[in-house]
Structure formats: C-alpha cells, structure tokens
PDB file of C-alpha atoms and ligand atoms in Angstrom:
ATOM      1  CA  MET A   6       0.000   0.000   0.000  1.00  0.00           C
ATOM      2  CA  LYS A   7       1.426   3.395  -0.992  1.00  0.00           C
ATOM      3  CA  THR A   8       0.978   6.327   1.355  1.00  0.00           C
ATOM      4  CA  ILE A   9       0.807  10.057   0.767  1.00  0.00           C
ATOM      5  CA  GLY A  10       3.244  10.884   3.573  1.00  0.00           C
ATOM      6  CA  MET A  11       3.383  14.171   5.407  1.00  0.00           C
ATOM      7  CA  LEU A  12       0.918  16.842   4.243  1.00  0.00           C
ATOM      8  CA  ARG A  13       1.550  20.195   5.895  1.00  0.00           C
ATOM      9  CA  THR A  14       0.128  21.936   2.843  1.00  0.00           C
ATOM     10  CA  ALA A  15      -1.876  20.887  -0.211  1.00  0.00           C
ATOM     11  CA  LEU A  16      -2.575  23.628  -2.742  1.00  0.00           C
ATOM     12  CA  PHE A  17      -5.807  23.578  -4.789  1.00  0.00           C
ATOM     13  CA  VAL A  18      -5.683  24.638  -8.437  1.00  0.00           C
ATOM     14  CA  PRO A  19      -8.702  24.531 -10.757  1.00  0.00           C
ATOM     15  CA  ALA A  20      -8.111  22.075 -13.605  1.00  0.00           C
ATOM     16  CA  THR A  21      -9.209  24.789 -16.010  1.00  0.00           C
ATOM     17  CA  ARG A  22      -6.036  26.806 -15.202  1.00  0.00           C
ATOM     18  CA  PRO A  23      -3.113  24.742 -16.575  1.00  0.00           C
ATOM     19  CA  ASP A  24      -0.718  27.706 -16.212  1.00  0.00           C
ATOM     20  CA  ARG A  25      -1.387  27.771 -12.472  1.00  0.00           C
ATOM     21  CA  ILE A  26      -0.901  23.997 -12.160  1.00  0.00           C
ATOM     22  CA  ASP A  27       2.676  24.294 -13.413  1.00  0.00           C
ATOM     23  CA  LYS A  28       3.380  27.149 -10.993  1.00  0.00           C
ATOM     24  CA  ALA A  29       1.724  25.280  -8.131  1.00  0.00           C
ATOM     25  CA  LEU A  30       4.026  22.298  -8.586  1.00  0.00           C
ATOM     26  CA  SER A  31       7.026  24.447  -7.814  1.00  0.00           C
ATOM     27  CA  ALA A  32       5.426  26.633  -5.143  1.00  0.00           C
ATOM     28  CA  GLY A  33       6.647  24.639  -2.109  1.00  0.00           C
ATOM     29  CA  ALA A  34       3.446  22.873  -1.048  1.00  0.00           C
ATOM     30  CA  ASP A  35       3.757  19.246   0.056  1.00  0.00           C
ATOM     31  CA  ALA A  36       1.095  18.358  -2.549  1.00  0.00           C
ATOM     32  CA  VAL A  37      -0.910  19.946  -5.340  1.00  0.00           C
ATOM     33  CA  ILE A  38      -4.600  19.170  -5.797  1.00  0.00           C
ATOM     34  CA  ILE A  39      -6.009  19.633  -9.291  1.00  0.00           C
ATOM     35  CA  ASP A  40      -9.685  20.396  -8.842  1.00  0.00           C
ATOM     36  CA  LEU A  41     -12.414  18.923 -11.025  1.00  0.00           C
ATOM     37  CA  GLU A  42     -15.168  19.711  -8.525  1.00  0.00           C
ATOM     38  CA  ASP A  43     -16.368  22.995  -7.076  1.00  0.00           C
ATOM     39  CA  ALA A  44     -13.796  25.332  -8.661  1.00  0.00           C
ATOM     40  CA  VAL A  45     -14.851  24.158 -12.143  1.00  0.00           C
ATOM     41  CA  ALA A  46     -18.008  25.457 -13.835  1.00  0.00           C
ATOM     42  CA  HIS A  47     -20.481  22.708 -14.738  1.00  0.00           C
ATOM     43  CA  ALA A  48     -20.145  23.490 -18.451  1.00  0.00           C
ATOM     44  CA  LEU A  49     -16.366  22.970 -18.328  1.00  0.00           C
ATOM     45  CA  LYS A  50     -16.201  19.563 -16.623  1.00  0.00           C
ATOM     46  CA  SER A  51     -15.044  17.602 -19.677  1.00  0.00           C
ATOM     47  CA  GLU A  52     -12.474  20.202 -20.686  1.00  0.00           C
ATOM     48  CA  ALA A  53     -11.204  20.139 -17.087  1.00  0.00           C
ATOM     49  CA  ARG A  54     -10.814  16.337 -17.187  1.00  0.00           C
ATOM     50  CA  GLU A  55      -8.727  16.533 -20.353  1.00  0.00           C
ATOM     51  CA  ILE A  56      -6.392  19.077 -18.804  1.00  0.00           C
ATOM     52  CA  ALA A  57      -6.113  17.147 -15.524  1.00  0.00           C
ATOM     53  CA  ARG A  58      -5.271  13.975 -17.429  1.00  0.00           C
ATOM     54  CA  LYS A  59      -2.552  15.729 -19.408  1.00  0.00           C
ATOM     55  CA  LYS A  60      -1.039  17.257 -16.267  1.00  0.00           C
ATOM     56  CA  VAL A  61      -1.087  13.939 -14.427  1.00  0.00           C
ATOM     57  CA  LEU A  62       0.650  12.170 -17.320  1.00  0.00           C
ATOM     58  CA  GLU A  63       3.294  14.903 -17.494  1.00  0.00           C
ATOM     59  CA  ASN A  64       3.924  14.902 -13.741  1.00  0.00           C
ATOM     60  CA  VAL A  65       7.356  13.768 -12.673  1.00  0.00           C
ATOM     61  CA  ARG A  66       7.899  16.267  -9.917  1.00  0.00           C
ATOM     62  CA  GLY A  67       5.720  15.921  -6.918  1.00  0.00           C
ATOM     63  CA  LYS A  68       2.710  14.637  -5.076  1.00  0.00           C
ATOM     64  CA  LEU A  69      -0.241  15.210  -7.323  1.00  0.00           C
ATOM     65  CA  ILE A  70      -3.802  14.616  -6.226  1.00  0.00           C
ATOM     66  CA  VAL A  71      -6.967  15.155  -8.258  1.00  0.00           C
ATOM     67  CA  ARG A  72     -10.192  16.203  -6.563  1.00  0.00           C
ATOM     68  CA  VAL A  73     -12.813  14.240  -8.469  1.00  0.00           C
ATOM     69  CA  ASN A  74     -16.543  14.909  -8.215  1.00  0.00           C
ATOM     70  CA  ALA A  75     -18.594  13.227  -5.483  1.00  0.00           C
ATOM     71  CA  ILE A  76     -19.908   9.675  -5.805  1.00  0.00           C
ATOM     72  CA  GLY A  77     -23.514  10.663  -6.511  1.00  0.00           C
ATOM     73  CA  SER A  78     -22.722  13.684  -8.706  1.00  0.00           C
ATOM     74  CA  GLY A  79     -23.015  11.948 -12.069  1.00  0.00           C
ATOM     75  CA  HIS A  80     -19.409  12.941 -12.897  1.00  0.00           C
ATOM     76  CA  ASN A  81     -17.378  10.627 -10.660  1.00  0.00           C
ATOM     77  CA  ARG A  82     -17.072   7.599 -12.979  1.00  0.00           C
ATOM     78  CA  LYS A  83     -16.109   9.777 -15.906  1.00  0.00           C
ATOM     79  CA  ASP A  84     -13.468  11.563 -13.781  1.00  0.00           C
ATOM     80  CA  LEU A  85     -12.018   8.195 -12.794  1.00  0.00           C
ATOM     81  CA  GLU A  86     -11.892   7.051 -16.415  1.00  0.00           C
ATOM     82  CA  PHE A  87      -9.647  10.000 -17.184  1.00  0.00           C
ATOM     83  CA  VAL A  88      -7.307  10.866 -14.382  1.00  0.00           C
ATOM     84  CA  PRO A  89      -5.653   7.900 -12.667  1.00  0.00           C
ATOM     85  CA  ALA A  90      -2.175   7.085 -14.003  1.00  0.00           C
ATOM     86  CA  ALA A  91       0.938   5.836 -12.215  1.00  0.00           C
ATOM     87  CA  SER A  92       2.165   9.421 -11.700  1.00  0.00           C
ATOM     88  CA  LEU A  93      -0.918  10.274  -9.608  1.00  0.00           C
ATOM     89  CA  THR A  94      -0.508  10.019  -5.830  1.00  0.00           C
ATOM     90  CA  GLY A  95      -4.177   9.811  -5.047  1.00  0.00           C
ATOM     91  CA  ILE A  96      -7.584  11.328  -5.361  1.00  0.00           C
ATOM     92  CA  MET A  97      -9.580  13.592  -3.109  1.00  0.00           C
ATOM     93  CA  LEU A  98     -13.200  12.503  -2.807  1.00  0.00           C
ATOM     94  CA  PRO A  99     -15.558  15.299  -1.750  1.00  0.00           C
ATOM     95  CA  LYS A 100     -18.783  15.079   0.271  1.00  0.00           C
ATOM     96  CA  VAL A 101     -18.000  11.776   1.997  1.00  0.00           C
ATOM     97  CA  GLU A 102     -20.805  10.962   4.409  1.00  0.00           C
ATOM     98  CA  SER A 103     -20.804   7.217   5.002  1.00  0.00           C
ATOM     99  CA  GLY A 104     -18.844   3.981   4.879  1.00  0.00           C
ATOM    100  CA  ASP A 105     -20.719   3.200   1.632  1.00  0.00           C
ATOM    101  CA  HIS A 106     -18.879   6.065  -0.063  1.00  0.00           C
ATOM    102  CA  ILE A 107     -15.562   4.587   1.079  1.00  0.00           C
ATOM    103  CA  ARG A 108     -16.417   1.100  -0.189  1.00  0.00           C
ATOM    104  CA  GLU A 109     -17.711   2.491  -3.466  1.00  0.00           C
ATOM    105  CA  ILE A 110     -14.638   4.612  -4.247  1.00  0.00           C
ATOM    106  CA  HIS A 111     -12.368   1.718  -3.261  1.00  0.00           C
ATOM    107  CA  GLU A 112     -14.165  -0.584  -5.743  1.00  0.00           C
ATOM    108  CA  ARG A 113     -14.069   2.044  -8.490  1.00  0.00           C
ATOM    109  CA  LEU A 114     -10.347   2.615  -7.921  1.00  0.00           C
ATOM    110  CA  LEU A 115      -9.634  -1.128  -7.921  1.00  0.00           C
ATOM    111  CA  THR A 116     -11.162  -1.265 -11.396  1.00  0.00           C
ATOM    112  CA  CYS A 117      -8.995   1.672 -12.547  1.00  0.00           C
ATOM    113  CA  GLU A 118      -5.886   0.046 -11.094  1.00  0.00           C
ATOM    114  CA  LYS A 119      -6.673  -3.302 -12.745  1.00  0.00           C
ATOM    115  CA  ASP A 120      -7.386  -1.708 -16.149  1.00  0.00           C
ATOM    116  CA  ARG A 121      -4.077   0.146 -16.038  1.00  0.00           C
ATOM    117  CA  GLY A 122      -1.957  -2.698 -14.655  1.00  0.00           C
ATOM    118  CA  ILE A 123      -1.205  -0.741 -11.461  1.00  0.00           C
ATOM    119  CA  PRO A 124      -1.039  -2.686  -8.153  1.00  0.00           C
ATOM    120  CA  PRO A 125      -4.332  -2.602  -6.185  1.00  0.00           C
ATOM    121  CA  GLY A 126      -4.385   0.030  -3.442  1.00  0.00           C
ATOM    122  CA  SER A 127      -1.842   2.263  -5.212  1.00  0.00           C
ATOM    123  CA  PHE A 128      -4.008   5.369  -5.176  1.00  0.00           C
ATOM    124  CA  SER A 129      -4.541   6.950  -1.765  1.00  0.00           C
ATOM    125  CA  VAL A 130      -7.808   8.705  -1.008  1.00  0.00           C
ATOM    126  CA  ILE A 131      -8.296  11.943   0.889  1.00  0.00           C
ATOM    127  CA  ALA A 132     -11.935  11.900   1.970  1.00  0.00           C
ATOM    128  CA  LEU A 133     -13.386  15.364   2.452  1.00  0.00           C
ATOM    129  CA  ILE A 134     -15.673  15.569   5.446  1.00  0.00           C
ATOM    130  CA  GLU A 135     -17.814  18.618   4.806  1.00  0.00           C
ATOM    131  CA  SER A 136     -21.370  18.082   5.998  1.00  0.00           C
ATOM    132  CA  ALA A 137     -23.176  17.519   9.288  1.00  0.00           C
ATOM    133  CA  ARG A 138     -23.729  13.888   8.291  1.00  0.00           C
ATOM    134  CA  GLY A 139     -20.055  13.427   7.427  1.00  0.00           C
ATOM    135  CA  VAL A 140     -18.968  14.905  10.757  1.00  0.00           C
ATOM    136  CA  GLN A 141     -21.489  12.775  12.648  1.00  0.00           C
ATOM    137  CA  ASN A 142     -20.344   9.549  10.913  1.00  0.00           C
ATOM    138  CA  VAL A 143     -16.633  10.277  10.773  1.00  0.00           C
ATOM    139  CA  PHE A 144     -15.425   7.428  13.008  1.00  0.00           C
ATOM    140  CA  ARG A 145     -17.519   4.866  11.135  1.00  0.00           C
ATOM    141  CA  ILE A 146     -16.348   6.246   7.790  1.00  0.00           C
ATOM    142  CA  PHE A 147     -12.691   5.730   8.663  1.00  0.00           C
ATOM    143  CA  SER A 148     -13.260   2.379  10.390  1.00  0.00           C
ATOM    144  CA  GLU A 149     -14.627   0.813   7.203  1.00  0.00           C
ATOM    145  CA  ALA A 150     -12.774  -2.462   6.541  1.00  0.00           C
ATOM    146  CA  ILE A 151     -11.091  -2.314   3.137  1.00  0.00           C
ATOM    147  CA  THR A 152      -9.271  -5.117   1.286  1.00  0.00           C
ATOM    148  CA  PRO A 153      -6.791  -5.062  -0.267  1.00  0.00           C
ATOM    149  CA  ALA A 154      -5.394  -2.223   1.839  1.00  0.00           C
ATOM    150  CA  ARG A 155      -5.633   1.354   0.647  1.00  0.00           C
ATOM    151  CA  GLU A 156      -4.724   4.561   2.458  1.00  0.00           C
ATOM    152  CA  PHE A 157      -7.653   6.779   3.455  1.00  0.00           C
ATOM    153  CA  MET A 158      -6.995  10.132   5.050  1.00  0.00           C
ATOM    154  CA  ALA A 159      -9.453  12.843   6.140  1.00  0.00           C
ATOM    155  CA  ALA A 160      -9.658  16.505   5.255  1.00  0.00           C
ATOM    156  CA  PHE A 161     -12.187  19.010   6.567  1.00  0.00           C
ATOM    157  CA  GLY A 162     -14.119  21.342   4.248  1.00  0.00           C
ATOM    158  CA  ALA A 163     -15.603  24.269   6.153  1.00  0.00           C
ATOM    159  CA  ALA A 164     -17.281  25.965   3.169  1.00  0.00           C
ATOM    160  CA  ASP A 165     -19.675  23.111   2.467  1.00  0.00           C
ATOM    161  CA  TYR A 166     -20.007  22.403   6.180  1.00  0.00           C
ATOM    162  CA  SER A 167     -21.125  25.977   6.874  1.00  0.00           C
ATOM    163  CA  LEU A 168     -23.552  25.783   3.954  1.00  0.00           C
ATOM    164  CA  ASP A 169     -25.045  22.573   5.347  1.00  0.00           C
ATOM    165  CA  MET A 170     -25.259  23.965   8.882  1.00  0.00           C
ATOM    166  CA  GLY A 171     -26.532  27.409   7.855  1.00  0.00           C
ATOM    167  CA  ILE A 172     -23.771  29.125   9.837  1.00  0.00           C
ATOM    168  CA  ASN A 173     -21.211  31.818   9.080  1.00  0.00           C
ATOM    169  CA  ILE A 174     -17.498  31.172   9.324  1.00  0.00           C
ATOM    170  CA  THR A 175     -15.965  33.807  11.560  1.00  0.00           C
ATOM    171  CA  ARG A 176     -12.396  35.031  11.878  1.00  0.00           C
ATOM    172  CA  ASP A 177     -12.261  33.510  15.336  1.00  0.00           C
ATOM    173  CA  GLY A 178     -13.503  30.151  14.004  1.00  0.00           C
ATOM    174  CA  ALA A 179     -15.102  29.049  17.302  1.00  0.00           C
ATOM    175  CA  GLU A 180     -17.953  27.437  15.329  1.00  0.00           C
ATOM    176  CA  LEU A 181     -15.400  25.025  13.805  1.00  0.00           C
ATOM    177  CA  ASN A 182     -14.031  23.706  17.101  1.00  0.00           C
ATOM    178  CA  TYR A 183     -16.578  20.909  17.323  1.00  0.00           C
ATOM    179  CA  PRO A 184     -16.265  19.453  13.799  1.00  0.00           C
ATOM    180  CA  ARG A 185     -12.490  19.844  13.859  1.00  0.00           C
ATOM    181  CA  SER A 186     -12.153  18.097  17.215  1.00  0.00           C
ATOM    182  CA  ARG A 187     -14.545  15.340  16.247  1.00  0.00           C
ATOM    183  CA  ILE A 188     -12.724  14.678  12.964  1.00  0.00           C
ATOM    184  CA  ALA A 189      -9.248  14.723  14.535  1.00  0.00           C
ATOM    185  CA  VAL A 190     -10.193  12.388  17.388  1.00  0.00           C
ATOM    186  CA  ALA A 191     -12.081   9.996  15.081  1.00  0.00           C
ATOM    187  CA  CYS A 192      -9.152   9.691  12.666  1.00  0.00           C
ATOM    188  CA  ARG A 193      -6.759   8.751  15.415  1.00  0.00           C
ATOM    189  CA  ALA A 194      -9.320   6.410  17.019  1.00  0.00           C
ATOM    190  CA  ALA A 195      -9.687   4.650  13.665  1.00  0.00           C
ATOM    191  CA  GLY A 196      -5.893   4.324  13.379  1.00  0.00           C
ATOM    192  CA  LYS A 197      -5.549   6.849  10.538  1.00  0.00           C
ATOM    193  CA  GLU A 198      -3.015   9.609  10.020  1.00  0.00           C
ATOM    194  CA  PRO A 199      -4.020  13.015  11.418  1.00  0.00           C
ATOM    195  CA  PRO A 200      -6.422  14.927   9.149  1.00  0.00           C
ATOM    196  CA  VAL A 201      -5.794  17.993   6.981  1.00  0.00           C
ATOM    197  CA  ASP A 202      -7.689  21.168   7.813  1.00  0.00           C
ATOM    198  CA  THR A 203     -10.065  23.298   5.745  1.00  0.00           C
ATOM    199  CA  PRO A 204      -8.690  26.156   3.642  1.00  0.00           C
ATOM    200  CA  PHE A 205      -8.760  29.595   5.263  1.00  0.00           C
ATOM    201  CA  MET A 206     -11.133  31.487   3.015  1.00  0.00           C
ATOM    202  CA  ILE A 207     -12.438  34.538   4.777  1.00  0.00           C
ATOM    203  CA  ASP A 208      -9.514  36.885   4.108  1.00  0.00           C
ATOM    204  CA  LEU A 209      -6.859  35.779   1.641  1.00  0.00           C
ATOM    205  CA  LYS A 210      -4.712  38.843   2.320  1.00  0.00           C
ATOM    206  CA  ASP A 211      -4.553  38.437   6.083  1.00  0.00           C
ATOM    207  CA  LEU A 212      -1.701  35.993   6.596  1.00  0.00           C
ATOM    208  CA  ASP A 213      -1.611  36.639  10.349  1.00  0.00           C
ATOM    209  CA  ALA A 214      -5.228  35.513  10.608  1.00  0.00           C
ATOM    210  CA  LEU A 215      -4.289  32.467   8.521  1.00  0.00           C
ATOM    211  CA  ARG A 216      -1.436  31.666  10.939  1.00  0.00           C
ATOM    212  CA  THR A 217      -3.784  31.923  13.916  1.00  0.00           C
ATOM    213  CA  ASP A 218      -6.337  29.688  12.191  1.00  0.00           C
ATOM    214  CA  ALA A 219      -3.688  27.106  11.252  1.00  0.00           C
ATOM    215  CA  GLY A 220      -2.338  27.173  14.818  1.00  0.00           C
ATOM    216  CA  ARG A 221      -5.816  26.350  16.137  1.00  0.00           C
ATOM    217  CA  ALA A 222      -6.152  23.402  13.790  1.00  0.00           C
ATOM    218  CA  LYS A 223      -2.691  22.152  14.766  1.00  0.00           C
ATOM    219  CA  ALA A 224      -3.603  22.417  18.446  1.00  0.00           C
ATOM    220  CA  LEU A 225      -6.636  20.192  17.823  1.00  0.00           C
ATOM    221  CA  GLY A 226      -4.591  17.486  16.073  1.00  0.00           C
ATOM    222  CA  PHE A 227      -4.450  18.377  12.365  1.00  0.00           C
ATOM    223  CA  GLN A 228      -1.237  17.703  10.425  1.00  0.00           C
ATOM    224  CA  GLY A 229      -1.661  20.422   7.816  1.00  0.00           C
ATOM    225  CA  LYS A 230      -3.963  22.670   5.865  1.00  0.00           C
ATOM    226  CA  LEU A 231      -5.525  22.861   2.431  1.00  0.00           C
ATOM    227  CA  CYS A 232      -4.441  26.054   0.671  1.00  0.00           C
ATOM    228  CA  ILE A 233      -6.279  28.049  -1.978  1.00  0.00           C
ATOM    229  CA  HIS A 234      -3.582  30.608  -2.764  1.00  0.00           C
ATOM    230  CA  PRO A 235       0.208  30.180  -3.106  1.00  0.00           C
ATOM    231  CA  SER A 236       0.762  32.896  -0.472  1.00  0.00           C
ATOM    232  CA  GLN A 237      -0.775  30.550   2.112  1.00  0.00           C
ATOM    233  CA  ILE A 238       1.889  27.858   1.642  1.00  0.00           C
ATOM    234  CA  ALA A 239       4.876  29.316   3.503  1.00  0.00           C
ATOM    235  CA  PRO A 240       2.934  30.330   6.656  1.00  0.00           C
ATOM    236  CA  CYS A 241       1.233  26.926   6.824  1.00  0.00           C
ATOM    237  CA  ASN A 242       4.444  24.958   6.226  1.00  0.00           C
ATOM    238  CA  GLU A 243       5.934  26.969   9.064  1.00  0.00           C
ATOM    239  CA  ILE A 244       3.054  26.400  11.480  1.00  0.00           C
ATOM    240  CA  PHE A 245       2.872  22.664  10.831  1.00  0.00           C
ATOM    241  CA  SER A 246       6.628  22.101  11.197  1.00  0.00           C
ATOM    242  CA  PRO A 247       8.172  21.854  14.658  1.00  0.00           C
ATOM    243  CA  THR A 248       9.830  25.107  15.787  1.00  0.00           C
ATOM    244  CA  PRO A 249      13.607  25.189  16.521  1.00  0.00           C
ATOM    245  CA  GLU A 250      12.699  25.574  20.230  1.00  0.00           C
ATOM    246  CA  GLU A 251      10.446  22.495  20.131  1.00  0.00           C
ATOM    247  CA  ILE A 252      13.149  20.466  18.387  1.00  0.00           C
ATOM    248  CA  SER A 253      15.910  21.428  20.755  1.00  0.00           C
ATOM    249  CA  TYR A 254      13.728  20.829  23.837  1.00  0.00           C
ATOM    250  CA  ALA A 255      12.637  17.441  22.429  1.00  0.00           C
ATOM    251  CA  SER A 256      16.279  16.439  21.954  1.00  0.00           C
ATOM    252  CA  ARG A 257      17.093  17.429  25.531  1.00  0.00           C
ATOM    253  CA  VAL A 258      14.107  15.424  26.803  1.00  0.00           C
ATOM    254  CA  VAL A 259      15.191  12.285  24.941  1.00  0.00           C
ATOM    255  CA  GLU A 260      18.798  12.652  26.077  1.00  0.00           C
ATOM    256  CA  ALA A 261      17.913  13.230  29.730  1.00  0.00           C
ATOM    257  CA  PHE A 262      15.393  10.406  29.751  1.00  0.00           C
ATOM    258  CA  GLU A 263      17.728   7.864  28.143  1.00  0.00           C
ATOM    259  CA  LYS A 264      20.364   8.699  30.733  1.00  0.00           C
ATOM    260  CA  SER A 265      17.957   8.319  33.646  1.00  0.00           C
ATOM    261  CA  GLU A 266      16.362   5.166  32.163  1.00  0.00           C
ATOM    262  CA  ALA A 267      19.834   3.577  31.939  1.00  0.00           C
ATOM    263  CA  GLU A 268      20.116   4.262  35.667  1.00  0.00           C
ATOM    264  CA  GLY A 269      16.784   2.510  36.268  1.00  0.00           C
ATOM    265  CA  ILE A 270      14.686   5.663  36.711  1.00  0.00           C
ATOM    266  CA  GLY A 271      11.530   5.972  34.530  1.00  0.00           C
ATOM    267  CA  ALA A 272      10.525   9.564  35.249  1.00  0.00           C
ATOM    268  CA  LEU A 273      12.351  12.818  35.810  1.00  0.00           C
ATOM    269  CA  GLN A 274      12.022  16.577  35.830  1.00  0.00           C
ATOM    270  CA  LEU A 275      13.507  18.836  33.170  1.00  0.00           C
ATOM    271  CA  ASP A 276      13.175  22.637  33.476  1.00  0.00           C
ATOM    272  CA  GLY A 277      10.476  22.014  36.097  1.00  0.00           C
ATOM    273  CA  LYS A 278       8.449  19.810  33.728  1.00  0.00           C
ATOM    274  CA  PHE A 279       7.514  16.202  34.433  1.00  0.00           C
ATOM    275  CA  ILE A 280       8.910  13.709  31.893  1.00  0.00           C
ATOM    276  CA  ASP A 281       7.840  10.076  31.565  1.00  0.00           C
ATOM    277  CA  TYR A 282       7.340   7.553  28.727  1.00  0.00           C
ATOM    278  CA  PRO A 283       4.508   9.324  26.800  1.00  0.00           C
ATOM    279  CA  VAL A 284       6.330  12.662  27.000  1.00  0.00           C
ATOM    280  CA  VAL A 285       9.499  11.050  25.637  1.00  0.00           C
ATOM    281  CA  GLU A 286       7.600   9.299  22.856  1.00  0.00           C
ATOM    282  CA  ARG A 287       6.028  12.612  21.855  1.00  0.00           C
ATOM    283  CA  SER A 288       9.514  14.193  21.804  1.00  0.00           C
ATOM    284  CA  ARG A 289      10.797  11.377  19.584  1.00  0.00           C
ATOM    285  CA  ARG A 290       7.935  12.044  17.165  1.00  0.00           C
ATOM    286  CA  ILE A 291       8.789  15.751  17.056  1.00  0.00           C
ATOM    287  CA  ILE A 292      12.383  14.823  16.189  1.00  0.00           C
ATOM    288  CA  ARG A 293      11.242  12.422  13.449  1.00  0.00           C
ATOM    289  CA  LEU A 294       8.925  15.087  12.004  1.00  0.00           C
ATOM    290  CA  SER A 295      11.735  17.651  12.090  1.00  0.00           C
ATOM    291  CA  GLU A 296      13.925  15.219  10.156  1.00  0.00           C
ATOM    292  CA  SER A 297      11.269  14.680   7.525  1.00  0.00           C
ATOM    293  CA  VAL A 298      10.813  18.429   7.010  1.00  0.00           C
ATOM    294  CA  GLY A 299      14.576  18.855   6.785  1.00  0.00           C
ATOM    295  CA  ARG A 300      15.030  20.680  10.078  1.00  0.00           C
ATOM    296  CA  VAL A 301      17.698  19.805  12.573  1.00  0.00           C
ATOM    297  CA  LYS A 302      18.191  21.128  16.072  1.00  0.00           C
TER     298      LYS A 302
HETATM  299  C1  LIG B  17     -13.944  22.523   0.594  1.00  0.00           C
HETATM  300  O1  LIG B  17     -14.291  21.828  -0.324  1.00  0.00           O
HETATM  301  C2  LIG B  17     -14.913  23.149   1.431  1.00  0.00           C
HETATM  302  O2  LIG B  17     -16.114  22.924   1.210  1.00  0.00           O
HETATM  303  O3  LIG B  17     -14.500  23.889   2.352  1.00  0.00           O
HETATM  304 MG1  LIG B  18     -16.422  21.615  -0.496  1.00  0.00          MG
END
C-alpha cells in the first residue's frame, strides 16, 4: 500500500487553469490538488478532465492529487476514467458521508488500477468531510474495513459544512471547534493519520489571521492545511513544522530520559516539567517530524 506521507500543505488549483498547475508544482506545497469539482463550472467539466489527465501524465515532480466529483454527482465515474495514471498520488473525494462512499470509491479505484496494470491500493484517497452527516459519521467512515489495503486520510471542508449547517465562518472560528475536534479524534481512534484542515477562506490577504487559524487546527490534532492561494503555503508549512525551540527541547528530553532510564529511573524533571514515557515518545515524534521536514536542532 502506498501512502501520501506528510501533508503540511496541499494547494488547490482549478483544472481549467493549466498555467497555475505548473506554478503550483514548484510553489513549495507538500502536494498539489487539481480540482475537477467545485472550482470548475459545470459546463467545463469535460475540458477540465482533459487538462487534468494531461497534467497527471506529465507529472514527474511531486505529489499530485486530483479532486474528483462526489460519488452521486453523475461525474465521478467519468473523472475516474480519465485521471488515474501511475504518476498520480491519489484522489480527493468530496462530500463523503458514510462507509458506503468509502467502499464504493475503493471498488471504483480497484477497477482503474486493474485496467491500467497498477497494483491494487496504489491510489490513496483523501476523503473530504464537509457536511453535518459526514462529521457525525466520521469514526464509522474511517473504520470501514477495506481489502486489499488502501490509504484513506481525512480533510475538513468548512465551506460546504457551513452551507449545510446554515452558519457563518468567523475570523475567530469558534464554530469550527466541534467538527475539527470530532474529525481529529475519530481519525486517530480509527488508526488513521491526522487529518488535513479546511482552507482559510475569509480573508486571503490576512496571513496573520491564517497563521492563527492554522495554529488552532494544529492544536486540535491536524497535520496540515488545504491552501487556496500560493501565499498561504509558507505560513502553513511553518506552522505545521516543529519550531527550533520544540526540536531542541525534544532532543534534551530524549537525552535526559535515556540517561535516567539507563540508571533505572523511569521519570524525571527537566526545566520544572515532568517527563515520563509518553512525553518522551512525543519528543521522539517531534524529532522524526523535524527530520522529515529537513530541520535539525
Ligand atoms: C472545501 O471543499 C470546502 O467545502 O471547504
Ligand atoms: Mg467543499
């Protein structure tokens, strides 16, 4: 089973803008998502598929994901006929609300993989949770038993969620605490990687507000954020990478603990903080993450 790997940032580009797709691939995001769904006018769906297919076939550079249309949209099968090729990392499936959607997309992808001679389970799926029903069912969605194995990861979509709920998204984002927390906890409970957060849409120019919003999502357990403008990439990569202070403290924790463990002591204090096994394990994870983002202490 292939996996997407770390996703601090994934930048959306409409499939109808091939010029922007090329730029996006070198803009520093961990992945690029070519959109066939809501950023594409209904009349342009088939043109969009052609462009997405061409870009996927040309891709040699990075993690490329295509957001196909939802299962019941009438476009999904056609999208899947066009886009999957070996150079595609995975697809994003919008409007996921039940385990049936997971089983259905898995079956449809198995057919694509078989037709193209690609090993089953090669394409990962980012399932967008973006409705009250999706949020309510999130644990069941990600607990669906799938064979052969395929990676499923969650992302949160606040625009559709706010439409479904009839609520406004505010700068403070307090109304998103519940769905974010529920999604993050459910993913971990189902043994999945941490989810990716909704794009920040309410003020594209305010990068400080974006940083605050990303920090909130990180604090609730998200690993990264969907981006809708290249200017959002650097601040989000920064927020979702460990800080130099976190890395150096984590290294000190591991060092001090290993020394005391060798002396038969399982807990200690460092800078007035209590350190035991879970704290050390968390520090080790911070160090591993810092290595994968190319940061050292
Ligand atoms: C993304 O698709 C969203 O609805 O926020
Ligand atoms: Mg949406």
